Amino acid sequence: GLITPLATFDGPYGHRLCAAAFQLCVSKDPVFAPQQIQAGRIPGHVFDPSLAAIRVQFTPMDDGGMLMVMRLHPHGGDLAEPWVRDLGAGCWQQSCTAGQKGLTLIIGPTGSGKTSMAHAMLWAARNQGAIITIEDPPERRLDFARQIHVGQHDDPKDQQDALTRALASAMRSDPDLLFVGELRHGPMARLAMEAARTGHAVTATMHAGSRSDALARLASWGVHDHDLGAHLHNLHETRLVGVLCPECARHPNDEEISILRQKLGDEASATR
């Protein structure tokens, strides 16, 4: 969940590197355009059999350069396994609500595991009927779902229209479960709620810092309180929590222990 800078290259070589990476991507855009924001997905096996996919984002910088960020998604047949391991089978089963009627909303900041959680929920519901996803682009290939790939548009209005049309088309394709990769604007949020209101099971992610922020954002987009009360089935808030490496974590020294004991009492001796 942490961005790690790998390297900085000069202009010509950096441009060729980004262009070469784009050629490996599954993307709606036909050609690499250095002046545009673009995104794509590289099949993981291109680099390593342990990777399911690599999500790539290309963003032009003000100084004429290009920022390329690659997000690695490890391969795994059981997408729910990490969640069952970390949360426990009972808690995960209680949380896994993607197949139930109404809107299941997963919120959190960028890179907090929202889409990974949604994909794990979809995997758990894979035998409950036809699943259609709307993503731009899909972060990983889901063999059990029909994934609609919405391309990137420079004009925010064009992007908004493309996402809204994709969701409307998906609703007309008789899905049992809909997944919306991210609610970004009013028309899409209202359409997702309309799908939930008409009996679909809808799972969606949204950038929000808290439950109250998410509800306020939906209200500002024109989603009515009575719809939220009746059709917002579940709301999950995700965070990534750092853990210490079991190989390199160390015991505190005597001076550190004395300071920690003032705050933690007897637990200070168990601190790493």
GROMACS .gro file of C-alpha atoms in nm, residues 160-264:
model
  105
  160GLN     CA    1  -1.858   1.097  -1.657
  161ASP     CA    2  -2.080   1.029  -1.958
  162ALA     CA    3  -1.885   0.715  -2.052
  163LEU     CA    4  -1.914   0.570  -1.702
  164THR     CA    5  -2.283   0.652  -1.678
  165ARG     CA    6  -2.356   0.495  -2.019
  166ALA     CA    7  -2.162   0.181  -1.920
  167LEU     CA    8  -2.363   0.144  -1.600
  168ALA     CA    9  -2.692   0.202  -1.781
  169SER     CA   10  -2.595  -0.059  -2.040
  170ALA     CA   11  -2.499  -0.307  -1.767
  171MET     CA   12  -2.838  -0.261  -1.598
  172ARG     CA   13  -3.010  -0.352  -1.925
  173SER     CA   14  -2.802  -0.672  -1.957
  174ASP     CA   15  -2.995  -0.861  -1.687
  175PRO     CA   16  -2.720  -0.892  -1.424
  176ASP     CA   17  -2.774  -1.059  -1.087
  177LEU     CA   18  -2.488  -0.859  -0.935
  178LEU     CA   19  -2.339  -0.527  -1.046
  179PHE     CA   20  -2.002  -0.390  -0.938
  180VAL     CA   21  -1.913  -0.024  -0.996
  181GLY     CA   22  -1.538   0.035  -0.968
  182GLU     CA   23  -1.583   0.383  -0.820
  183LEU     CA   24  -1.871   0.624  -0.766
  184ARG     CA   25  -1.731   0.960  -0.876
  185HIS     CA   26  -2.025   1.185  -0.955
  186GLY     CA   27  -2.396   1.237  -0.915
  187PRO     CA   28  -2.535   1.068  -1.227
  188MET     CA   29  -2.346   0.748  -1.155
  189ALA     CA   30  -2.436   0.745  -0.785
  190ARG     CA   31  -2.805   0.804  -0.861
  191LEU     CA   32  -2.802   0.533  -1.128
  192ALA     CA   33  -2.638   0.286  -0.887
  193MET     CA   34  -2.905   0.365  -0.630
  194GLU     CA   35  -3.174   0.323  -0.897
  195ALA     CA   36  -3.032  -0.024  -0.972
  196ALA     CA   37  -3.044  -0.109  -0.600
  197ARG     CA   38  -3.400   0.027  -0.578
  198THR     CA   39  -3.515  -0.195  -0.865
  199GLY     CA   40  -3.393  -0.514  -0.700
  200HIS     CA   41  -3.035  -0.552  -0.818
  201ALA     CA   42  -2.748  -0.640  -0.589
  202VAL     CA   43  -2.502  -0.353  -0.637
  203THR     CA   44  -2.153  -0.326  -0.490
  204ALA     CA   45  -1.956  -0.003  -0.535
  205THR     CA   46  -1.647   0.171  -0.402
  206MET     CA   47  -1.609   0.538  -0.320
  207HIS     CA   48  -1.328   0.762  -0.195
  208ALA     CA   49  -1.435   0.893   0.146
  209GLY     CA   50  -1.259   0.947   0.476
  210SER     CA   51  -1.544   0.832   0.697
  211ARG     CA   52  -1.900   0.704   0.700
  212SER     CA   53  -2.039   1.054   0.758
  213ASP     CA   54  -1.829   1.192   0.470
  214ALA     CA   55  -1.963   0.920   0.240
  215LEU     CA   56  -2.325   0.988   0.331
  216ALA     CA   57  -2.275   1.363   0.295
  217ARG     CA   58  -2.116   1.315  -0.046
  218LEU     CA   59  -2.405   1.097  -0.164
  219ALA     CA   60  -2.655   1.356  -0.037
  220SER     CA   61  -2.470   1.633  -0.224
  221TRP     CA   62  -2.507   1.423  -0.540
  222GLY     CA   63  -2.884   1.410  -0.500
  223VAL     CA   64  -2.920   1.063  -0.347
  224HIS     CA   65  -3.217   1.098  -0.109
  225ASP     CA   66  -3.205   1.002   0.258
  226HIS     CA   67  -3.506   0.772   0.226
  227ASP     CA   68  -3.327   0.578  -0.053
  228LEU     CA   69  -3.017   0.541   0.165
  229GLY     CA   70  -3.229   0.422   0.455
  230ALA     CA   71  -3.419   0.171   0.244
  231HIS     CA   72  -3.158   0.048  -0.004
  232LEU     CA   73  -2.808   0.106   0.138
  233HIS     CA   74  -2.767  -0.251   0.259
  234ASN     CA   75  -2.416  -0.229   0.404
  235LEU     CA   76  -2.130   0.019   0.432
  236HIS     CA   77  -1.772  -0.100   0.482
  237GLU     CA   78  -1.480   0.129   0.566
  238THR     CA   79  -1.134  -0.008   0.487
  239ARG     CA   80  -0.788   0.092   0.604
  240LEU     CA   81  -0.443  -0.059   0.558
  241VAL     CA   82  -0.269  -0.106   0.892
  242GLY     CA   83   0.108  -0.152   0.895
  243VAL     CA   84   0.255  -0.448   1.080
  244LEU     CA   85   0.612  -0.506   1.192
  245CYS     CA   86   0.830  -0.747   0.998
  246PRO     CA   87   0.880  -1.061   1.213
  247GLU     CA   88   1.234  -1.096   1.074
  248CYS     CA   89   1.371  -0.749   1.151
  249ALA     CA   90   1.157  -0.617   1.440
  250ARG     CA   91   1.376  -0.564   1.750
  251HIS     CA   92   1.328  -0.531   2.125
  252PRO     CA   93   1.358  -0.175   2.259
  253ASN     CA   94   1.667  -0.094   2.461
  254ASP     CA   95   1.658  -0.011   2.834
  255GLU     CA   96   1.620   0.361   2.776
  256GLU     CA   97   1.332   0.310   2.534
  257ILE     CA   98   1.168   0.062   2.772
  258SER     CA   99   1.168   0.315   3.054
  259ILE     CA  100   0.997   0.573   2.832
  260LEU     CA  101   0.744   0.322   2.699
  261ARG     CA  102   0.662   0.196   3.046
  262GLN     CA  103   0.526   0.540   3.136
  263LYS     CA  104   0.268   0.502   2.858
  264LEU     CA  105   0.214   0.126   2.837
   0.00000   0.00000   0.00000
